[in-house]
PDB file of C-alpha atoms and ligand atoms in Angstrom:
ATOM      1  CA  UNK K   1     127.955 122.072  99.687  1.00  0.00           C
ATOM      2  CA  UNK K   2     126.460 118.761 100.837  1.00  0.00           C
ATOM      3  CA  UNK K   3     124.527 118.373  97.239  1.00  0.00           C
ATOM      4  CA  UNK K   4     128.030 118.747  95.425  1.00  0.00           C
ATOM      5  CA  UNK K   5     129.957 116.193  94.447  1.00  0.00           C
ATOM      6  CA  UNK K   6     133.693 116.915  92.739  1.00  0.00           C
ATOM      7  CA  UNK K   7     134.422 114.361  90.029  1.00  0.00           C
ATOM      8  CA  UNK K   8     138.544 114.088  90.546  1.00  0.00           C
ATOM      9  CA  UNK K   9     140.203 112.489  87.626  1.00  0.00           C
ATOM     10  CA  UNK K  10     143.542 111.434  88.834  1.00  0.00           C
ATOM     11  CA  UNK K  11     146.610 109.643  86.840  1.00  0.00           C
ATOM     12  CA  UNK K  12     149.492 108.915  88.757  1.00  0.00           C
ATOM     13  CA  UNK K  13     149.118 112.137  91.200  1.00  0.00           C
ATOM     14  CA  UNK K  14     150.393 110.512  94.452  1.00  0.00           C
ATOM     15  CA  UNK K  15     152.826 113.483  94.960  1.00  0.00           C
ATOM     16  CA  UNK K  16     149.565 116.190  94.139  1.00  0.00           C
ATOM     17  CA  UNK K  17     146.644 114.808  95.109  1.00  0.00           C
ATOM     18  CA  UNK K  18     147.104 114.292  98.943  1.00  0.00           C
ATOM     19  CA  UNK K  19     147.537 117.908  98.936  1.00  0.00           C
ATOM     20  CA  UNK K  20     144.747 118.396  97.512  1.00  0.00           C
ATOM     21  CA  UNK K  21     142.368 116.630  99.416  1.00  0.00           C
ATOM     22  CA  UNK K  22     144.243 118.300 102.532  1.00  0.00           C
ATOM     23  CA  UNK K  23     143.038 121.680 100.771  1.00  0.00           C
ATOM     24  CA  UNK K  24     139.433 121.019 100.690  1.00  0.00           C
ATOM     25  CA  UNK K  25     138.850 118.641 103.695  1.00  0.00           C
ATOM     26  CA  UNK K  26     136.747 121.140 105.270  1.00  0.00           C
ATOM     27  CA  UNK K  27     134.857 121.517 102.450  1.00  0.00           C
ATOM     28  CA  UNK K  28     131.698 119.392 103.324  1.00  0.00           C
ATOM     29  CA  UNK K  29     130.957 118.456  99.228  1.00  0.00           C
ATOM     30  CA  UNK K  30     131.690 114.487  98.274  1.00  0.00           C
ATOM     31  CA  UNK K  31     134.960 113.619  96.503  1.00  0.00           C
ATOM     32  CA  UNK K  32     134.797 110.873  93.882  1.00  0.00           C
ATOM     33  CA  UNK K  33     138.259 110.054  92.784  1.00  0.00           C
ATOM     34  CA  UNK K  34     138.555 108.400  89.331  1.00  0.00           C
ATOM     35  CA  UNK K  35     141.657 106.185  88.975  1.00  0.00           C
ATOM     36  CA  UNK K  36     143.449 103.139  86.788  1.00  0.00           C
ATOM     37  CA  UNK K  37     142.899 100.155  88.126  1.00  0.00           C
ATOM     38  CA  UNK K  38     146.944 100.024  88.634  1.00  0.00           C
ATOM     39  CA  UNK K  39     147.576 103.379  89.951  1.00  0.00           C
ATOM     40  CA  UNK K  40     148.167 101.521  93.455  1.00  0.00           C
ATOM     41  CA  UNK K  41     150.314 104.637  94.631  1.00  0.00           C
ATOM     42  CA  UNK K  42     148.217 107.329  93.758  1.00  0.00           C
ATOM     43  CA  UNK K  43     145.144 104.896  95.897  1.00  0.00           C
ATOM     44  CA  UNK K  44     148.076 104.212  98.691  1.00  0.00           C
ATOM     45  CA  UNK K  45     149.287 108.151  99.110  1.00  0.00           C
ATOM     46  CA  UNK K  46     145.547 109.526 100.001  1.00  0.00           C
ATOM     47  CA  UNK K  47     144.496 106.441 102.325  1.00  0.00           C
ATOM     48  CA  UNK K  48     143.898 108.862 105.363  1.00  0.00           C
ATOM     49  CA  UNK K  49     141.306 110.891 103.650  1.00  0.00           C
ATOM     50  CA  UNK K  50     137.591 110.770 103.050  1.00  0.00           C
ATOM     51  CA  UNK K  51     136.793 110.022  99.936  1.00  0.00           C
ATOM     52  CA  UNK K  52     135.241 107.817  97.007  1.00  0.00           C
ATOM     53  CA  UNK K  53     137.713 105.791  94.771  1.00  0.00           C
ATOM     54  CA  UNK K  54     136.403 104.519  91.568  1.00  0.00           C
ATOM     55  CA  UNK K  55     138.867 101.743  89.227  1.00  0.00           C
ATOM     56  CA  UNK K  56     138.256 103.050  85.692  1.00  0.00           C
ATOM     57  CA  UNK K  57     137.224 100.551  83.478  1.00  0.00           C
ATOM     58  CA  UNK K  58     138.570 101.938  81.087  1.00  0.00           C
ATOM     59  CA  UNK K  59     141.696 104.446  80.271  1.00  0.00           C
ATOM     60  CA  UNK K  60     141.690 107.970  79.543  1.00  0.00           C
ATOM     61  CA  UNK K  61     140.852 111.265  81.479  1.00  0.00           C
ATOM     62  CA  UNK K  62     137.408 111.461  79.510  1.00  0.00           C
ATOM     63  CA  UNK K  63     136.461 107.798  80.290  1.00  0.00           C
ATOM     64  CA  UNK K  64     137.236 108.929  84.012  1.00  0.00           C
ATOM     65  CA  UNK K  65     135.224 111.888  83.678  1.00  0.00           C
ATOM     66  CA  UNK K  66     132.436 109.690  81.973  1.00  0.00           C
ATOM     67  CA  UNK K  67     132.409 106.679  84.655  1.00  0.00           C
ATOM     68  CA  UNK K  68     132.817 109.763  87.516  1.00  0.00           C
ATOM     69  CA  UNK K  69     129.699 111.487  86.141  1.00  0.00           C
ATOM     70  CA  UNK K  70     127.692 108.384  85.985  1.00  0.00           C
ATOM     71  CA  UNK K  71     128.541 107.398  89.887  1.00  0.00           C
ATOM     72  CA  UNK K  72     127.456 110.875  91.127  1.00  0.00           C
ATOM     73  CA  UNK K  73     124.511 110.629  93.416  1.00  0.00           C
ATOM     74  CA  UNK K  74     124.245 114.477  94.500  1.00  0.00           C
ATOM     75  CA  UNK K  75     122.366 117.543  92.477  1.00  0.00           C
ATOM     76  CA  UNK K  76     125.483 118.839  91.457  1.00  0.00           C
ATOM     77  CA  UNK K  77     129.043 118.335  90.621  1.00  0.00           C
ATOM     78  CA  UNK K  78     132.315 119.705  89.665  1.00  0.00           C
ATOM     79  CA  UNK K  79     135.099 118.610  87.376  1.00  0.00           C
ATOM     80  CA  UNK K  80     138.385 118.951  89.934  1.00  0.00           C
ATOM     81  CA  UNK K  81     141.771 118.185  89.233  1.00  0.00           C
ATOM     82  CA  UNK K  82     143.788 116.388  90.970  1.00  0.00           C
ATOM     83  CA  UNK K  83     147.055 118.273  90.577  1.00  0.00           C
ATOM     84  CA  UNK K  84     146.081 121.395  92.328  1.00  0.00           C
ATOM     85  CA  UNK K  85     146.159 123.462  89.207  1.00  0.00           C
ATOM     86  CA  UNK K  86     142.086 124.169  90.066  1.00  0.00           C
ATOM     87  CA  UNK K  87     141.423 126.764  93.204  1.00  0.00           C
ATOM     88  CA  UNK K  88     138.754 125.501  95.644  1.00  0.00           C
ATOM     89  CA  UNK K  89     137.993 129.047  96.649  1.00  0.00           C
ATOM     90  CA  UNK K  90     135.830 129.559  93.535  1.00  0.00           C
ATOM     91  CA  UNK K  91     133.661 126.731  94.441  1.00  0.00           C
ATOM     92  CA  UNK K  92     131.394 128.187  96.676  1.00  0.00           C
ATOM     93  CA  UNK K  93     130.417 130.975  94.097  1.00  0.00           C
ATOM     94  CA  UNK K  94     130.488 128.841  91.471  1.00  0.00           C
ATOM     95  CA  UNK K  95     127.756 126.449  93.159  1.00  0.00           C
ATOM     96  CA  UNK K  96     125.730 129.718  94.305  1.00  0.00           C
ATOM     97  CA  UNK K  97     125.449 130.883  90.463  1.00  0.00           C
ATOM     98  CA  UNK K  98     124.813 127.160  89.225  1.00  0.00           C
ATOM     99  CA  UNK K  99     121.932 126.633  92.059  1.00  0.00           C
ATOM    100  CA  UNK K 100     120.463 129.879  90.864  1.00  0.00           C
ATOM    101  CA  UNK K 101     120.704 130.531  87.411  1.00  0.00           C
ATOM    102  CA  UNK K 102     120.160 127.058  86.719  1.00  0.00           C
ATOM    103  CA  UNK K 103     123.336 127.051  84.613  1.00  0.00           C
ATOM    104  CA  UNK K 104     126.646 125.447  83.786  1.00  0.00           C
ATOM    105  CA  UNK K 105     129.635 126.884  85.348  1.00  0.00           C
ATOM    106  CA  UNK K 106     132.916 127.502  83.216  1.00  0.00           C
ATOM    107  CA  UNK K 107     136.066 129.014  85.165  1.00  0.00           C
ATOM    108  CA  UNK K 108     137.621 131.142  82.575  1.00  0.00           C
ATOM    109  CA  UNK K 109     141.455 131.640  82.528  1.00  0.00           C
ATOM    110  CA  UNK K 110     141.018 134.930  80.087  1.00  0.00           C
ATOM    111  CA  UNK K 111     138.406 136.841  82.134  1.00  0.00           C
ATOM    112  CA  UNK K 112     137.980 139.046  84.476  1.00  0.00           C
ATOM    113  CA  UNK K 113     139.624 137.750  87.724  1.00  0.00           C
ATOM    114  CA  UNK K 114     141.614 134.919  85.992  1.00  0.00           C
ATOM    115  CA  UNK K 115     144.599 133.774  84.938  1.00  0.00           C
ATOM    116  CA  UNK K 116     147.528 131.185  85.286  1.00  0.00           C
ATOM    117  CA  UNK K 117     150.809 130.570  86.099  1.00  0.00           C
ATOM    118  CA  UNK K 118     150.722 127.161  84.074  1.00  0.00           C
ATOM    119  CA  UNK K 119     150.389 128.181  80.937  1.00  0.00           C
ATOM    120  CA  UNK K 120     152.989 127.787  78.547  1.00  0.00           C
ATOM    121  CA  UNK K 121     153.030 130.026  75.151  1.00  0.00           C
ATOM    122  CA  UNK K 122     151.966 126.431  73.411  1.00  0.00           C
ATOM    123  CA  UNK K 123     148.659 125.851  75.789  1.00  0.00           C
ATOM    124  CA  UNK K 124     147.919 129.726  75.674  1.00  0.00           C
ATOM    125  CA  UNK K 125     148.153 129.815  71.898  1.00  0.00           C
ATOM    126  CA  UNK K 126     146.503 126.318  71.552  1.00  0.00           C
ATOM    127  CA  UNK K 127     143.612 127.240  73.148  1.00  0.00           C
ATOM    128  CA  UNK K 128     142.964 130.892  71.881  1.00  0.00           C
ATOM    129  CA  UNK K 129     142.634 129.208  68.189  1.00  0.00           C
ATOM    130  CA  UNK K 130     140.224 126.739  69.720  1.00  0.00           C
ATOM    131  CA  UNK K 131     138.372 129.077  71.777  1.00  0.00           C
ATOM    132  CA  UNK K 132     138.213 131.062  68.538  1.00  0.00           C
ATOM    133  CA  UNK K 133     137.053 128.014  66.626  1.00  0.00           C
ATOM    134  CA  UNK K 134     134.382 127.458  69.383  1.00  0.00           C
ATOM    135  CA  UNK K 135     132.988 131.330  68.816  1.00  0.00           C
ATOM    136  CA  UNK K 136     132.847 130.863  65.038  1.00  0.00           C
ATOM    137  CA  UNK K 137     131.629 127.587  63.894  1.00  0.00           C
ATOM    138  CA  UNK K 138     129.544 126.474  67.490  1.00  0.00           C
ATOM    139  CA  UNK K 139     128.458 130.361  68.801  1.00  0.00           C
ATOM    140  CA  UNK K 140     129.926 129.124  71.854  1.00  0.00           C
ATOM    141  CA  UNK K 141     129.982 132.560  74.008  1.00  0.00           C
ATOM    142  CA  UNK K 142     132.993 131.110  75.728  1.00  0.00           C
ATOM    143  CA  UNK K 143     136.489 132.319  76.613  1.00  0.00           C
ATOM    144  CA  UNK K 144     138.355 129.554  77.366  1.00  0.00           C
ATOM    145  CA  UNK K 145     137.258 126.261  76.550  1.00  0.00           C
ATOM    146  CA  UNK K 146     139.833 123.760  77.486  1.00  0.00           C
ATOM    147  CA  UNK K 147     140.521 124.663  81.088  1.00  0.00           C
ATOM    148  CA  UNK K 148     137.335 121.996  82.282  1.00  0.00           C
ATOM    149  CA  UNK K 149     136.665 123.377  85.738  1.00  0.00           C
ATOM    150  CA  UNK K 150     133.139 123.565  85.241  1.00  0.00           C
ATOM    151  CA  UNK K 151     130.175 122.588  87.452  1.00  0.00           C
ATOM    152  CA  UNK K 152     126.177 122.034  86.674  1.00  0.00           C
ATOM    153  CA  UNK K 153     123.172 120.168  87.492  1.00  0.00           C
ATOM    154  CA  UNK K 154     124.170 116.271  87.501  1.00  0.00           C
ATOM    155  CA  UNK K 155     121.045 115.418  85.460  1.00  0.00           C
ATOM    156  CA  UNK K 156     122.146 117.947  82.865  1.00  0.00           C
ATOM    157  CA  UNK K 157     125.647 116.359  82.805  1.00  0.00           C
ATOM    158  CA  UNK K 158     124.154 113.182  82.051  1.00  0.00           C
ATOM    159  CA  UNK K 159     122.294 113.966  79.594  1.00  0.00           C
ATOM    160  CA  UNK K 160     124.932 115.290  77.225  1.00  0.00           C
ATOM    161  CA  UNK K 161     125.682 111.398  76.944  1.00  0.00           C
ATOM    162  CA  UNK K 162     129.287 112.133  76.440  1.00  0.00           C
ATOM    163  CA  UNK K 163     131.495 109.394  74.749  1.00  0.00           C
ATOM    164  CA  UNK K 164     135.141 110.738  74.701  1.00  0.00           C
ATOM    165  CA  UNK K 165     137.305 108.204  76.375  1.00  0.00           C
ATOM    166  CA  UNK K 166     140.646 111.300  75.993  1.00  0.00           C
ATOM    167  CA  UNK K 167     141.362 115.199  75.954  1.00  0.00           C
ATOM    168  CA  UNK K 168     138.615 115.420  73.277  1.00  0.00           C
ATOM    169  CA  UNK K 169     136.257 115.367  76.230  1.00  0.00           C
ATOM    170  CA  UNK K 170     136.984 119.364  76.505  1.00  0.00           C
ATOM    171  CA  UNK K 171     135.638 120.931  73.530  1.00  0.00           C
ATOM    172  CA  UNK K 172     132.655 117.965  74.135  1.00  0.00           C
ATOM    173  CA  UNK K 173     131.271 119.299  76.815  1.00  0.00           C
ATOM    174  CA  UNK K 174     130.764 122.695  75.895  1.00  0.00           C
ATOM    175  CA  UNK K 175     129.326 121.965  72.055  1.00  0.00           C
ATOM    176  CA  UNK K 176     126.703 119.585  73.847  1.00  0.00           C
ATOM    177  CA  UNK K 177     125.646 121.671  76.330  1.00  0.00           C
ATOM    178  CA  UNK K 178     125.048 124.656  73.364  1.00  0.00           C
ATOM    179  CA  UNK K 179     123.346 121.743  71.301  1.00  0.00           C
ATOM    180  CA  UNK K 180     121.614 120.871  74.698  1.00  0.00           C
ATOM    181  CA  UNK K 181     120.331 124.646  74.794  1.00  0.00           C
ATOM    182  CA  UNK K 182     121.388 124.517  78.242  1.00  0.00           C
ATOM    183  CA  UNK K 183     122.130 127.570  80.070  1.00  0.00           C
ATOM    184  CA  UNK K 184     125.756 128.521  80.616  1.00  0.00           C
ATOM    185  CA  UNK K 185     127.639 131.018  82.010  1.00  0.00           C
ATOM    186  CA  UNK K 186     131.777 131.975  82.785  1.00  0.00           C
ATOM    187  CA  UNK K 187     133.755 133.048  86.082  1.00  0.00           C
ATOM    188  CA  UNK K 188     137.262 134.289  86.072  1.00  0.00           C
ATOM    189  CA  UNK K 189     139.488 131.876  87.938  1.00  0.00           C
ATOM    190  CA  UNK K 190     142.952 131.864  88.254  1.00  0.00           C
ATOM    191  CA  UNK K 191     145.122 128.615  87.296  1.00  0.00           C
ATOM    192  CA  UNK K 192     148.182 127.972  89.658  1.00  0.00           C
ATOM    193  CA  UNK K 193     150.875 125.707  88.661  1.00  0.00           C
ATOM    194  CA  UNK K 194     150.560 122.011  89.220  1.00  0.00           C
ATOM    195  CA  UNK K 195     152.028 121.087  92.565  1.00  0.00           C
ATOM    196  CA  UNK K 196     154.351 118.188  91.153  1.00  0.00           C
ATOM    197  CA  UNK K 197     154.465 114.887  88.994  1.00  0.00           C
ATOM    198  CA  UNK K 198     153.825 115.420  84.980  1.00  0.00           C
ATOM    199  CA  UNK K 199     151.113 116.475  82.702  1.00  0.00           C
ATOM    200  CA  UNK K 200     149.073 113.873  81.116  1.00  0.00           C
ATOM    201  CA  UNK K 201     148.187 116.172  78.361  1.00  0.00           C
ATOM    202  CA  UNK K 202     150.415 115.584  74.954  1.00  0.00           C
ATOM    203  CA  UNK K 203     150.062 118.902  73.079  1.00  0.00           C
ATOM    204  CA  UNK K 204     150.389 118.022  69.737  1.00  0.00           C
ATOM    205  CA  UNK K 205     148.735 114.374  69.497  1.00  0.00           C
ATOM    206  CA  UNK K 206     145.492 115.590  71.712  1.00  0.00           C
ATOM    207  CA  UNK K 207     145.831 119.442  70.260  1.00  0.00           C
ATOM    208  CA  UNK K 208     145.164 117.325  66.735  1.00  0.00           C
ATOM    209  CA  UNK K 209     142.856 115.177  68.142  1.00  0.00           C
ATOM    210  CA  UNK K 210     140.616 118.700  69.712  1.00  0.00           C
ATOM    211  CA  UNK K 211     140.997 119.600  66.162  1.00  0.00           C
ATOM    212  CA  UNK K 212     139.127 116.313  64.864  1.00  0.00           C
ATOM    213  CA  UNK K 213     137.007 117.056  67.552  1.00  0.00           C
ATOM    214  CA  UNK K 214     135.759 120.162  66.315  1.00  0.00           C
ATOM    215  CA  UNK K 215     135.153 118.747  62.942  1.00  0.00           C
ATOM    216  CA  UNK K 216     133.220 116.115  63.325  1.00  0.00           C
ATOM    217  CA  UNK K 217     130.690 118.036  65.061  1.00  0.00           C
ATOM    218  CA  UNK K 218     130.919 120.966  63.176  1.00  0.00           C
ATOM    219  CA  UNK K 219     130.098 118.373  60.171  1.00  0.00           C
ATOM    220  CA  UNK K 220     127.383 116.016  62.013  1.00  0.00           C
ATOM    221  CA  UNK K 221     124.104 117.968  61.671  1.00  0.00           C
ATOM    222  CA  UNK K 222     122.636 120.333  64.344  1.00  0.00           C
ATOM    223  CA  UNK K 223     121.493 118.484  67.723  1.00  0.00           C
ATOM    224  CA  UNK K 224     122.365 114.552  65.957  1.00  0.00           C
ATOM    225  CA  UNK K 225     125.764 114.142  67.805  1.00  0.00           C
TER     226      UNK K 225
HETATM  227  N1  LIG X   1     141.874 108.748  85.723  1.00  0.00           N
HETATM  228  C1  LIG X   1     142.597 109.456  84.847  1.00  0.00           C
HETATM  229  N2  LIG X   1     142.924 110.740  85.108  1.00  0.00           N
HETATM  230  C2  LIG X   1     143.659 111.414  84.200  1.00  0.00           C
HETATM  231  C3  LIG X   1     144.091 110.833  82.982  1.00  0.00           C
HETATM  232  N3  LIG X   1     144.801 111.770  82.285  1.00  0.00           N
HETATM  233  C4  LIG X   1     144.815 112.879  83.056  1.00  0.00           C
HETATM  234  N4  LIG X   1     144.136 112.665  84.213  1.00  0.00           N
HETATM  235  C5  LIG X   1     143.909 113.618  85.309  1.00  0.00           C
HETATM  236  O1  LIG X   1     143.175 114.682  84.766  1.00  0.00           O
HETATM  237  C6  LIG X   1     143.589 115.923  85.314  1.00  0.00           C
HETATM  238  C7  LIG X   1     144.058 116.829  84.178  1.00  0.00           C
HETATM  239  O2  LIG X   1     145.270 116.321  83.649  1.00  0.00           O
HETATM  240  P1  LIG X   1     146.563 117.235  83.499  1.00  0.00           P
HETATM  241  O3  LIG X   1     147.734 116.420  83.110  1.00  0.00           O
HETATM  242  O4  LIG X   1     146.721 118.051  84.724  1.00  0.00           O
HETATM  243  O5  LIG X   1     146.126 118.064  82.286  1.00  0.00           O
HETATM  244  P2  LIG X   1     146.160 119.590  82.134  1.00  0.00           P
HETATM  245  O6  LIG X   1     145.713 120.230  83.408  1.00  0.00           O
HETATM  246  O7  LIG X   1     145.383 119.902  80.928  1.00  0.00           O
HETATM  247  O8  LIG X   1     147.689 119.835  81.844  1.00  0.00           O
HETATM  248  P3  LIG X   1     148.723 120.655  82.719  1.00  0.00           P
HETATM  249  O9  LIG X   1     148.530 122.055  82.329  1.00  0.00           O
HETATM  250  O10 LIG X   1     150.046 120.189  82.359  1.00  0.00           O
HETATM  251  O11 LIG X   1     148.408 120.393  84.168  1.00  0.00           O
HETATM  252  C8  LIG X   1     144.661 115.596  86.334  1.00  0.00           C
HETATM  253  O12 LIG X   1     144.056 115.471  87.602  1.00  0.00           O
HETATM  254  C9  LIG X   1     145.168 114.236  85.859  1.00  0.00           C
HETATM  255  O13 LIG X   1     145.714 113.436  86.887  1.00  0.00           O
HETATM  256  C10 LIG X   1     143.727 109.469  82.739  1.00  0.00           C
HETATM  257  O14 LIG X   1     144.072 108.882  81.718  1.00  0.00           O
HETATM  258  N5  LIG X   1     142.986 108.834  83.691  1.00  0.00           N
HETATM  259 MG1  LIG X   2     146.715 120.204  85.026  1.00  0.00          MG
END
């Protein structure tokens, strides 16, 4: 796990993400924690743990997953929440298949072996139609394409050149890494609940903004975007 790094985008998870770093302490991968330059308590509540902090430039959870990507040193990493909604124990398999197949991980919800407790009907709806959306207009074979716990080859990451600064980042990352012709492949995972504080993510405003999303690419011409 020493060539992994997990790329932790964190907004205002000072109750959460102590707990998580407690969870995967033994876990001998890096931890790069993206925060707001202002998020003093969320920097103050995981002081006694080993890990990178990086001040966003910027705002937004893309722009943290952007400036994370770009500060990763190791082979590979892994998008990781920071409100213990993602299981670590999937990790280790997840790097195993990544390493060998040469592939991007997705953690499916909707699988096999997945799942969540999180879910409202709103997210679970929400993200059938754009999983659906996905299969149609992008051939994306991919069951669940807003969850974002998904690992690969840092190199590959960087090359998708990804620009969205919010939510849009989600349905990003998968279209450019079909347009990419990289490799890809799912693993059911299970979603527990987050461990406290409030979600970030405003259903209708970044559901619409997905949906803009998926337009603009589905209009810009093959491999161009
Ligand atoms: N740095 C940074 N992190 C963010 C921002 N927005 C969200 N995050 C983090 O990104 C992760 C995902 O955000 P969540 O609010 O949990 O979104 P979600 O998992 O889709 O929604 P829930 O189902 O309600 O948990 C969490 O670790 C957040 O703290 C942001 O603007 N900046
Ligand atoms: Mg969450």
């Amino acid at each position: 796990m020493k060539n992994l790094t997990l790329v932790i985008p964190a907004k205002h998870e000072e109750f959460s993400l102590p707990k998580v770093l407690e969870e995967i302490k033994n876990f001998k991968c890096k931890k790069l924690i993206i925060l707001g330059k202002s998020d003093t308590a969320t920097i103050r509540s995981i002081r006694n743990y080993k890990c990178k902090i990086i001040k966003q430039k910027y705002n937004g959870y893309g722009n943290a997953l952007i400036e994370g990507i770009n500060n990763v040193k190791t082979d590979y990493l892994c998008i990781f929440n920071a409100d213990g909604s993602f299981n670590p124990k999937y990790l280790n398999l997840m790097l195993n298949k990544t390493i060998l197949n040469k592939s991007f991980i997705f953690a499916s919800r909707y699988i096999k072996g997945g799942g969540s407790e999180d879910d409202s009907l709103l997210t679970f709806i929400g993200n059938k139609i754009f999983t659906l959306i996905g299969k149609i207009f992008f051939k994306l074979k991919i069951s669940d394409i807003l969850f974002t716990y998904v690992m690969g080859e840092t190199i590959k990451f960087k090359k998708l050149k990804l620009i969205n600064s919010d939510f849009r980042i989600c349905v990003e990352i998968p279209i450019k890494i079909k347009i990419n012709n990289f490799k890809y492949q799912s693993i059911g995972s299970f979603e527990r609940k987050r461990l406290g504080g409030i979600k970030k993510v405003k259903e209708f405003i970044d559901g619409f903004l997905i949906l803009v999303e998926l337009a603009k690419h589905y209009l810009t011409p093959y491999g161009k975007n």
